[in-house]
Amino acid sequence: MPKILVTGGAGFIGSNLVETLVEQGEDVTVLDNLSTGTKNNLQKVIDEVDLIEKPCSEIPNLDIEKPDKIFHIGIPSSSPMYRENPLLVGSAINEFIKIMEFAKENDSKVVYASSSSMYGKCEPPHSEDMEIEAFDYYTEARLAMERLAKVYHDLHDVNSVGLRFFSVYGPHEKAKGKYANVLSQFYWRMKEDKRPVIYGDGTQTRDLTYVGDVVQALLKASEKDLGYDMINVGTGKETSFNDIVGILNKKLNKTIEPKYVENPIENYVSRTLADLTKAKKLLDYEPKVELEEGIEKIIKNN
């Protein structure tokens, strides 16, 4: 049976992926230091996976059977993490190199998490052929990983696909705490009758993507032989923060007004909207979960 390695497999996106892989009967090893993940996220499948509680930096020293596929999701995934600790840039890049070296040695296919944040200075809709540039610590790390993936393909024929995720939300996100998606943070506050805090006037938007759709994109990407590529994963729809609060009020049967505060963040991204042309063409990817349905799912699971 093919072997699959999932880094960050006890985290938010990773654990949702691991559950699906196990349901499909795959042989899965999870590598996670549990910094923003938790064993609770794997409670349904914990007896059916090999969990290694180590950081990705330790992969050269670990006894991991040759994986056919590597899903590298265990990358610090929120811009505030990097603002608080700029040294994460170096560690994230170095861990990525260790993953790619491991893939080179084992002839493994790699699918890794990239980010829509790199489109921060581009006008939406955001397509993969846009000229992007790093504008903070987080985007510098992600852009460097994408460039390194090309280097590993050109020099060593490592087959990889980077998926630029757009604002992912869904079950198993609680362990991320303040680094979770804005929708989830609004929901957690509002279910306790607390006012969600919005920077600015609430007209900023996000392309909100349910984690189940992201998992399907990850699986589809792992089945393709694309050599080296970058592909958007979103919904192709944008929703304002004000509308998020409105939908949550409707679903929770509440009438909570948000608290508007001055935006303290430099280089704030005002809109995200995925162009899915490439994802549809190369992966046959089509998002299936509409926002209201996704919100109902997180309410049911929390």
XYZ file of C-alpha atoms in Angstrom:
302
model
C 0.000 0.000 0.000
C 1.306 3.500 -0.836
C 2.593 5.507 2.121
C 1.491 9.084 2.773
C 3.172 11.656 5.036
C 1.164 14.634 6.283
C 3.093 17.363 8.087
C 0.910 19.471 10.350
C -1.546 16.581 10.303
C -2.906 17.376 13.769
C -3.596 20.979 12.801
C -6.682 22.512 11.259
C -6.384 21.713 7.549
C -4.044 18.764 8.083
C -6.385 16.873 10.407
C -9.311 17.279 8.017
C -7.079 15.878 5.273
C -5.911 12.989 7.471
C -9.490 12.013 8.328
C -10.346 11.806 4.633
C -7.192 9.842 3.786
C -7.943 7.315 6.530
C -11.546 7.016 5.310
C -10.101 6.131 1.917
C -7.994 3.382 3.486
C -4.613 5.093 3.075
C -1.527 4.342 5.173
C -0.846 7.705 6.856
C 2.003 9.047 8.971
C 1.414 12.379 10.716
C 4.331 14.644 11.638
C 3.297 17.470 13.960
C 4.868 19.277 16.913
C 1.377 20.235 18.155
C 2.189 23.963 18.274
C -1.133 24.969 16.708
C -2.511 21.460 16.418
C -3.889 19.002 18.929
C -4.419 15.265 19.250
C -8.107 16.048 19.767
C -8.289 16.932 16.055
C -7.310 13.339 15.290
C -9.530 11.616 17.846
C -11.581 9.857 15.126
C -8.505 8.307 13.510
C -5.778 8.391 16.164
C -5.568 4.587 16.313
C -5.251 4.316 12.536
C -2.320 6.670 11.922
C 1.311 6.805 12.982
C 1.670 10.096 14.880
C 5.188 11.495 15.305
C 5.244 14.459 17.690
C 8.218 16.264 16.210
C 8.783 19.433 14.138
C 9.496 19.222 10.415
C 13.063 20.285 11.131
C 13.661 16.811 12.598
C 12.689 14.913 9.467
C 16.280 13.990 8.485
C 16.660 12.227 11.845
C 13.380 10.326 11.831
C 12.712 6.752 10.812
C 9.905 7.350 8.317
C 9.183 4.740 5.681
C 9.525 6.081 2.144
C 6.339 8.032 1.363
C 4.855 8.098 -2.118
C 3.205 11.420 -1.344
C 3.999 14.220 1.084
C 1.382 16.776 2.055
C 3.372 19.602 3.653
C 0.741 21.512 5.619
C 2.830 22.026 8.776
C 3.906 25.582 7.971
C 3.144 28.565 10.265
C 0.070 29.875 8.502
C -0.856 33.316 9.789
C 0.742 36.686 9.139
C 0.518 37.758 12.838
C 2.696 34.778 13.807
C 5.506 36.187 11.671
C 5.003 39.766 12.901
C 5.379 38.492 16.451
C 8.408 36.362 15.570
C 10.208 37.321 12.319
C 12.616 34.392 12.847
C 9.759 32.156 11.668
C 10.697 33.206 8.132
C 14.003 31.393 8.339
C 12.694 28.336 10.165
C 9.748 27.919 7.769
C 12.047 28.109 4.746
C 14.617 25.751 6.250
C 11.937 23.225 7.149
C 10.617 23.451 3.597
C 14.116 22.685 2.282
C 14.320 19.638 4.566
C 10.971 18.414 3.247
C 12.114 18.880 -0.358
C 15.410 17.103 0.369
C 13.444 14.238 1.889
C 11.205 14.157 -1.199
C 14.262 14.163 -3.477
C 15.828 11.245 -1.631
C 12.608 9.211 -1.647
C 11.221 10.221 -5.042
C 8.088 11.516 -3.306
C 5.473 13.798 -4.807
C 4.889 16.974 -2.734
C 1.721 19.003 -2.333
C 2.242 21.971 -0.035
C 0.297 24.848 1.446
C 0.925 28.226 -0.080
C -1.210 31.322 0.454
C -3.444 33.839 -1.267
C -1.835 36.515 0.926
C 0.787 36.998 -1.773
C -1.859 38.706 -3.899
C -2.102 41.473 -1.300
C -0.884 44.177 -3.692
C -2.821 42.847 -6.700
C -6.310 43.845 -7.797
C -8.845 40.985 -7.683
C -9.788 38.605 -9.126
C -6.438 37.020 -8.326
C -4.869 34.708 -10.894
C -1.642 32.714 -10.716
C -0.005 34.590 -13.594
C -0.074 37.918 -11.731
C 3.205 39.526 -10.743
C 3.384 39.074 -6.992
C 5.809 40.438 -4.447
C 6.448 39.877 -0.783
C 5.258 42.734 1.419
C 5.682 41.302 4.918
C 7.481 38.465 6.727
C 4.757 35.932 6.005
C 4.575 36.532 2.263
C 8.385 36.539 2.041
C 8.460 33.027 3.511
C 5.721 31.727 1.220
C 7.184 33.274 -1.919
C 10.602 31.834 -1.100
C 9.056 28.377 -0.768
C 7.427 28.642 -4.160
C 10.735 29.685 -5.733
C 12.560 26.847 -3.974
C 9.984 24.359 -5.238
C 10.899 25.404 -8.780
C 14.596 25.019 -7.977
C 14.003 21.479 -6.701
C 12.019 20.645 -9.817
C 14.591 22.108 -12.199
C 17.628 20.598 -10.462
C 16.283 17.360 -9.016
C 12.952 16.624 -10.768
C 10.969 16.885 -7.552
C 7.291 16.885 -8.512
C 5.424 19.511 -6.462
C 2.263 21.571 -6.438
C 1.756 24.590 -4.193
C -1.867 25.421 -3.438
C -2.622 29.057 -2.701
C -5.396 28.756 -0.122
C -8.002 31.508 0.189
C -9.341 32.092 3.757
C -10.002 28.538 4.886
C -12.536 27.878 7.667
C -14.232 24.824 9.152
C -14.034 22.156 11.884
C -10.852 21.545 13.923
C -9.777 25.206 13.849
C -10.153 25.973 17.562
C -6.535 25.134 18.451
C -5.346 27.995 16.219
C -6.932 30.458 18.632
C -6.262 34.079 17.667
C -4.641 32.913 14.417
C -7.862 31.310 13.152
C -9.896 32.547 10.198
C -11.848 35.739 10.816
C -15.150 33.956 10.211
C -14.374 31.421 12.932
C -13.263 34.123 15.337
C -16.495 36.052 14.730
C -18.496 32.869 15.288
C -16.754 31.970 18.545
C -17.457 35.430 19.953
C -21.022 35.720 18.721
C -22.138 32.334 20.032
C -21.155 33.674 23.474
C -23.091 36.911 22.812
C -19.897 38.928 22.425
C -19.487 41.562 19.721
C -17.083 40.649 16.913
C -14.332 43.214 16.375
C -13.963 44.561 12.839
C -11.035 46.654 11.681
C -12.289 49.607 9.634
C -15.818 49.781 8.250
C -16.380 46.092 7.494
C -16.521 46.470 3.714
C -13.276 44.498 3.285
C -13.832 41.057 1.762
C -12.502 37.529 1.830
C -12.932 34.556 -0.474
C -14.071 32.152 2.260
C -13.300 28.513 1.498
C -14.671 25.546 3.426
C -11.954 23.138 4.529
C -13.692 20.175 2.885
C -13.222 21.810 -0.511
C -9.555 22.413 0.312
C -9.110 18.735 1.171
C -10.568 17.750 -2.200
C -8.146 20.120 -3.954
C -5.211 18.617 -2.026
C -6.222 15.102 -3.029
C -6.729 16.051 -6.675
C -3.354 17.828 -6.787
C -1.640 14.731 -5.378
C -3.053 12.602 -8.190
C -1.651 14.802 -10.962
C 1.838 14.881 -12.428
C 2.266 18.590 -12.985
C 6.015 18.763 -12.457
C 5.949 22.135 -10.764
C 2.979 24.454 -10.428
C 1.022 26.903 -8.291
C -2.769 26.735 -8.160
C -5.436 28.814 -6.419
C -7.920 27.121 -4.107
C -10.913 29.275 -3.244
C -14.549 29.735 -4.234
C -14.420 32.577 -6.738
C -16.773 34.586 -4.499
C -16.014 37.331 -1.998
C -17.949 38.215 1.151
C -17.631 41.374 3.232
C -16.984 41.227 6.968
C -20.330 42.976 7.506
C -22.087 40.250 5.530
C -20.266 37.540 7.517
C -21.690 39.024 10.722
C -25.136 39.225 9.126
C -25.116 35.558 8.099
C -23.846 34.479 11.523
C -26.612 36.475 13.216
C -29.178 34.743 11.009
C -27.794 31.257 11.647
C -27.407 31.855 15.395
C -30.739 33.674 15.698
C -29.025 36.700 17.205
C -28.849 40.451 16.523
C -25.311 41.278 17.619
C -23.745 44.471 16.295
C -20.027 44.355 15.493
C -17.563 46.673 17.172
C -15.693 48.780 14.629
C -12.156 49.889 15.488
C -9.389 51.662 13.620
C -7.283 49.251 11.589
C -3.841 48.938 13.262
C -2.268 46.702 10.590
C 0.092 47.993 7.926
C -0.165 46.381 4.484
C -3.687 45.217 5.310
C -5.271 43.164 2.530
C -8.651 44.703 1.713
C -10.013 42.114 -0.744
C -9.340 38.521 -1.773
C -11.019 36.772 -4.684
C -9.705 33.649 -6.395
C -9.647 33.171 -10.135
C -10.267 29.417 -10.367
C -9.642 29.002 -14.093
C -6.405 27.099 -13.564
C -7.761 24.938 -10.737
C -10.718 23.895 -12.834
C -8.538 23.124 -15.846
C -5.672 21.275 -14.154
C -7.388 19.710 -11.148
C -11.016 19.523 -12.210
C -11.596 21.416 -8.954
C -15.003 22.875 -8.247
C -15.903 24.225 -4.790
C -19.021 22.497 -3.511
C -19.805 24.111 -0.146
C -21.597 27.459 -0.226
C -20.869 29.874 2.614
C -24.181 29.476 4.452
C -23.841 25.688 4.311
C -20.254 25.932 5.574
C -21.344 28.092 8.492
C -24.045 25.560 9.350
C -21.350 22.876 9.373
C -19.128 24.740 11.835
C -22.105 25.466 14.085
C -22.965 21.748 14.048
C -19.368 20.760 14.828
C -18.755 23.260 17.643
